[in-house]
Coordinates of C-alpha atoms and ligand atoms in Angstrom, one line a residue:
M30 CA -52.5 103.6 25.5
S31 CA -53.4 107.1 26.4
T32 CA -49.8 108.3 26.0
M33 CA -49.6 106.5 22.6
L34 CA -52.9 108.1 21.5
S35 CA -51.8 111.6 22.4
E36 CA -48.7 111.1 20.3
V37 CA -50.9 109.9 17.4
E38 CA -53.3 112.8 17.9
K39 CA -50.4 115.2 17.3
G40 CA -50.3 113.8 13.8
W41 CA -54.0 114.5 13.4
R42 CA -53.1 118.1 12.6
L43 CA -50.7 117.2 9.8
P44 CA -51.0 119.0 6.4
G45 CA -53.6 117.1 4.3
L46 CA -55.8 116.4 7.2
E47 CA -57.7 119.7 6.7
V48 CA -59.2 118.0 3.6
P49 CA -62.4 116.4 4.7
F50 CA -62.2 113.2 2.7
I51 CA -58.5 112.7 3.6
R52 CA -59.2 113.2 7.2
E53 CA -62.1 110.7 7.1
M54 CA -59.8 108.1 5.5
A55 CA -57.1 108.8 8.0
E56 CA -59.4 108.6 11.0
I57 CA -61.3 105.5 10.0
T58 CA -58.1 103.5 9.1
Y59 CA -56.8 104.4 12.6
H60 CA -60.0 103.2 14.3
M61 CA -60.0 100.0 12.2
W62 CA -56.4 99.2 13.1
R63 CA -57.1 99.9 16.8
L64 CA -60.0 97.4 16.6
G65 CA -57.5 94.8 15.4
W66 CA -59.1 94.4 12.0
D67 CA -56.1 95.6 10.0
E68 CA -52.9 94.0 11.2
R69 CA -49.8 94.9 9.2
N70 CA -50.9 95.9 5.7
G71 CA -54.2 94.1 6.0
G72 CA -57.3 95.9 4.7
N73 CA -58.1 98.5 2.1
I74 CA -60.7 101.2 1.4
S75 CA -61.8 103.1 -1.7
Y76 CA -64.1 106.1 -1.5
L77 CA -65.8 107.6 -4.6
L78 CA -65.4 111.4 -4.6
H79 CA -67.4 114.0 -6.3
E80 CA -65.5 116.0 -8.9
A81 CA -66.3 119.3 -7.1
E82 CA -64.7 118.1 -3.8
V83 CA -61.6 117.0 -5.6
E84 CA -61.5 120.2 -7.6
K85 CA -61.8 122.3 -4.4
Y86 CA -58.9 120.7 -2.5
I87 CA -56.7 118.8 -5.0
G88 CA -57.4 120.2 -8.5
T89 CA -58.6 118.1 -11.4
A90 CA -56.9 119.6 -14.4
S91 CA -55.1 116.9 -16.3
A92 CA -51.3 117.2 -16.1
A93 CA -48.9 115.4 -18.5
E94 CA -46.5 114.6 -15.7
R95 CA -49.0 112.9 -13.5
R96 CA -48.3 109.2 -12.9
K97 CA -50.6 106.9 -14.9
L98 CA -51.1 103.3 -13.9
P99 CA -52.6 100.7 -16.2
L100 CA -55.5 98.6 -15.0
T101 CA -55.4 94.9 -15.9
F102 CA -59.2 94.9 -16.0
P103 CA -61.4 97.4 -17.9
V104 CA -63.8 99.6 -15.8
K105 CA -65.4 101.7 -18.6
E106 CA -68.4 102.3 -16.3
L107 CA -66.2 104.3 -14.0
A108 CA -64.5 106.5 -16.6
G109 CA -63.8 109.9 -15.2
C110 CA -64.6 108.9 -11.6
Y111 CA -62.5 110.0 -8.7
F112 CA -61.5 107.9 -5.8
I113 CA -59.4 108.1 -2.7
V114 CA -57.8 104.8 -1.9
T115 CA -55.4 103.2 0.5
G116 CA -52.0 102.2 -0.9
S117 CA -50.7 98.8 -1.6
G118 CA -48.6 97.3 1.2
K119 CA -49.4 100.3 3.4
Y120 CA -50.2 99.9 7.1
F121 CA -53.6 101.3 8.3
K122 CA -51.8 102.2 11.6
N123 CA -49.6 104.7 9.7
V124 CA -52.1 106.6 7.6
I125 CA -52.9 109.2 10.3
S126 CA -49.3 110.2 10.6
D127 CA -48.5 110.4 6.9
P128 CA -51.6 110.4 4.7
E129 CA -49.7 111.5 1.6
A130 CA -47.5 108.4 1.6
N131 CA -50.3 105.9 2.5
L132 CA -53.4 107.2 0.5
G133 CA -53.9 108.3 -3.1
V134 CA -56.5 110.3 -5.0
L135 CA -57.1 108.7 -8.4
R136 CA -59.0 109.5 -11.5
V137 CA -60.1 106.7 -13.9
S138 CA -59.2 107.5 -17.5
E139 CA -61.9 108.1 -20.2
G140 CA -61.1 104.6 -21.6
G141 CA -61.4 103.0 -18.2
D142 CA -58.1 101.2 -18.7
E143 CA -55.8 103.3 -16.4
V144 CA -55.9 105.5 -13.4
E145 CA -54.1 108.8 -13.0
V146 CA -52.6 109.7 -9.5
L147 CA -53.8 113.2 -8.6
W148 CA -52.4 113.3 -5.1
G149 CA -50.6 111.0 -2.6
L150 CA -49.1 107.6 -3.1
R151 CA -45.8 109.4 -2.6
D152 CA -42.5 107.8 -3.6
G153 CA -44.0 105.6 -6.3
A154 CA -46.5 103.8 -4.1
L155 CA -49.3 101.9 -5.8
P156 CA -53.0 101.7 -5.0
T157 CA -54.3 98.8 -3.0
S158 CA -53.7 95.4 -4.7
E159 CA -57.5 94.7 -4.2
L160 CA -58.3 97.5 -6.6
P161 CA -60.1 95.0 -9.0
S162 CA -62.5 93.9 -6.2
H163 CA -63.1 97.5 -5.2
L164 CA -63.7 99.0 -8.7
M165 CA -65.9 96.1 -9.8
S166 CA -67.9 96.3 -6.6
H167 CA -68.4 100.0 -7.0
I168 CA -69.8 99.4 -10.5
E169 CA -72.3 96.9 -9.2
R170 CA -73.4 98.9 -6.1
L171 CA -73.8 102.1 -8.2
K172 CA -76.3 100.1 -10.4
V173 CA -78.5 99.4 -7.5
D174 CA -77.8 102.5 -5.3
P175 CA -76.9 105.8 -7.0
A176 CA -75.9 107.2 -3.5
H177 CA -73.2 104.4 -3.1
R178 CA -69.7 105.7 -2.4
V179 CA -67.5 103.4 -0.2
I180 CA -66.0 99.9 -0.4
M181 CA -64.2 98.8 2.7
H182 CA -62.2 95.6 3.3
C183 CA -60.8 94.3 6.6
H184 CA -59.9 91.2 8.6
A185 CA -62.6 91.5 11.3
T186 CA -61.5 89.0 13.9
H187 CA -64.7 87.2 14.9
T188 CA -66.2 87.2 11.5
L189 CA -63.1 85.5 10.2
A190 CA -63.1 83.0 13.1
M191 CA -66.8 82.2 12.3
T192 CA -65.9 81.1 8.8
F193 CA -64.0 78.2 10.3
V194 CA -66.8 76.8 12.4
H195 CA -70.1 77.9 10.7
E196 CA -71.5 76.4 7.5
L197 CA -70.6 78.7 4.6
D198 CA -74.2 78.8 3.4
E199 CA -75.3 82.4 2.8
K200 CA -78.8 82.0 4.1
K201 CA -77.9 80.0 7.2
L202 CA -75.0 82.3 8.1
T203 CA -77.2 85.4 7.6
K204 CA -79.9 83.9 9.9
T205 CA -77.4 83.0 12.6
L206 CA -76.1 86.6 12.6
W207 CA -79.6 88.1 12.6
E208 CA -80.3 85.9 15.7
M209 CA -77.2 87.2 17.6
C210 CA -78.2 90.8 18.1
T211 CA -81.6 92.5 17.7
E212 CA -80.1 95.3 15.6
C213 CA -78.7 93.0 12.9
L214 CA -81.8 92.4 10.8
V215 CA -82.4 96.2 10.8
V216 CA -78.8 97.0 9.7
F217 CA -78.4 94.3 7.1
P218 CA -81.8 93.0 6.0
D219 CA -80.2 92.3 2.6
G220 CA -78.2 89.5 4.2
I221 CA -74.6 88.3 3.7
G222 CA -72.9 87.2 0.5
I223 CA -70.1 84.6 0.6
V224 CA -67.6 83.8 -2.1
P225 CA -65.5 80.6 -2.0
W226 CA -61.9 80.8 -0.7
M227 CA -59.9 82.4 -3.5
V228 CA -56.5 84.0 -4.0
P229 CA -56.8 87.7 -3.1
G230 CA -55.8 90.5 -5.4
S231 CA -57.0 88.9 -8.6
P232 CA -59.7 90.0 -11.1
D233 CA -61.4 86.6 -10.4
I234 CA -62.1 87.4 -6.8
G235 CA -63.0 90.9 -7.9
R236 CA -65.7 89.5 -10.3
A237 CA -67.0 87.0 -7.7
T238 CA -67.2 89.7 -5.0
A239 CA -68.9 92.2 -7.3
A240 CA -71.4 89.6 -8.4
K241 CA -72.5 89.2 -4.8
M242 CA -72.6 93.0 -4.3
C243 CA -75.6 93.2 -6.6
E244 CA -77.7 91.8 -3.8
H245 CA -75.7 92.2 -0.6
R246 CA -73.7 95.1 0.9
V247 CA -71.6 92.6 2.9
V248 CA -69.6 89.9 1.3
I249 CA -67.5 87.5 3.4
W250 CA -64.2 86.1 2.1
P251 CA -63.8 82.8 4.1
Q252 CA -60.7 82.5 6.3
H253 CA -59.8 86.0 5.1
G254 CA -62.2 88.8 6.0
I255 CA -65.1 91.0 4.9
F256 CA -66.0 93.4 2.1
A257 CA -68.7 96.0 2.8
A258 CA -70.3 98.8 0.8
G259 CA -71.9 102.0 2.0
T260 CA -73.0 105.5 1.0
T261 CA -70.6 107.0 3.5
I262 CA -67.5 105.9 5.4
D263 CA -69.6 105.7 8.6
E264 CA -72.2 103.5 6.9
A265 CA -69.7 101.0 5.6
F266 CA -67.8 100.9 8.9
G267 CA -71.1 100.6 10.9
L268 CA -72.1 97.7 8.7
I269 CA -68.8 95.8 9.4
E270 CA -69.1 96.7 13.1
T271 CA -72.5 95.2 13.3
V272 CA -71.6 92.0 11.5
E273 CA -68.5 91.7 13.6
K274 CA -70.4 92.2 16.9
A275 CA -72.9 89.5 15.9
A276 CA -70.0 87.2 15.0
Q277 CA -68.3 88.0 18.3
I278 CA -71.5 87.0 20.2
Y279 CA -71.7 83.8 18.2
M280 CA -68.0 82.9 19.0
L281 CA -68.6 83.8 22.7
L282 CA -71.5 81.4 22.9
G283 CA -69.3 78.6 21.6
D284 CA -70.7 75.1 22.4
R285 CA -72.7 76.2 25.4
P286 CA -76.4 75.4 25.1
V287 CA -78.6 78.3 24.0
L288 CA -81.6 78.5 26.4
Q289 CA -83.5 81.3 24.7
K290 CA -83.2 83.2 21.4
I291 CA -84.9 85.7 19.1
T292 CA -87.6 83.7 17.2
D293 CA -88.5 84.1 13.6
A294 CA -91.8 85.6 14.6
Q295 CA -89.9 88.2 16.6
L296 CA -87.6 88.9 13.7
R297 CA -90.7 89.5 11.5
D298 CA -92.1 91.9 14.1
L299 CA -88.7 93.7 14.1
A300 CA -88.7 94.1 10.3
A301 CA -92.2 95.4 10.3
A302 CA -91.5 97.9 13.1
F303 CA -88.4 99.3 11.4
G304 CA -89.8 99.1 7.8
V305 CA -87.2 96.8 6.4
T306 CA -87.7 93.8 4.1
P307 CA -85.8 90.7 5.1
Q308 CA -84.0 88.9 2.3
P309 CA -86.5 86.2 1.2
G310 CA -86.0 82.6 2.0
I311 CA -84.3 83.0 5.4
L312 CA -87.2 83.4 7.9
S313 CA -89.5 80.4 8.2
Ligands
ZN418 ZN1 -57.4 91.2 3.1

């Protein structure tokens, strides 16, 4: 592993990686792949950029020759917004060694019906096929949190496994996760949203996910993976890490009898100590 890592690290000095948001995307996709959450072309990320950061590194002047890609769903609320996104069919493993082929910087048109490619997605590559879920989720998160910037999707292993063996009831699953590690209630007091199993990539799953994002920063896609929102790459990643850790503990426990656990009273004490409000209807 150390030899492989040093080979990869040579790529961490490639052109493009001096741009802070490109570097953040390249590093986090590499970490996520290494954790086993993004096999093959699994997973996708979109990161809302400020116009000034894009202007500084990429340039924002409109150019007639830039590739324009129509959206099959209107996102007028995001007109003029800039995003860096992972490419469709691209492997997270490869981003770090060739960011320009695997990532793209996009600007949503004034009409909200197409995106313009400002940088990357080389050789005719397209943005992630989950763009509907991403853009619709950004719209909902921005309504409740003006500092929101990141939507992250991956196939976190134990979270995915848990969707086979745990009831898919949002409140019950949230409580189970809160009980697995003391940090969970503090990290996601807003609980977990769950959509039914649906075909990925469609505006339908996008609308269902975004609807859950009004109340929750984490939405689970049963037998598929997890969607998370954050104000930074670290925050979205940390949220997935925490859910995944709790799911791992749950799967490690398996059928063995639980001899002691965190009680509801202790969870309330925890919430009070850290100044968070647990989603109502979960603690007795
Ligand atoms: Zn997926």
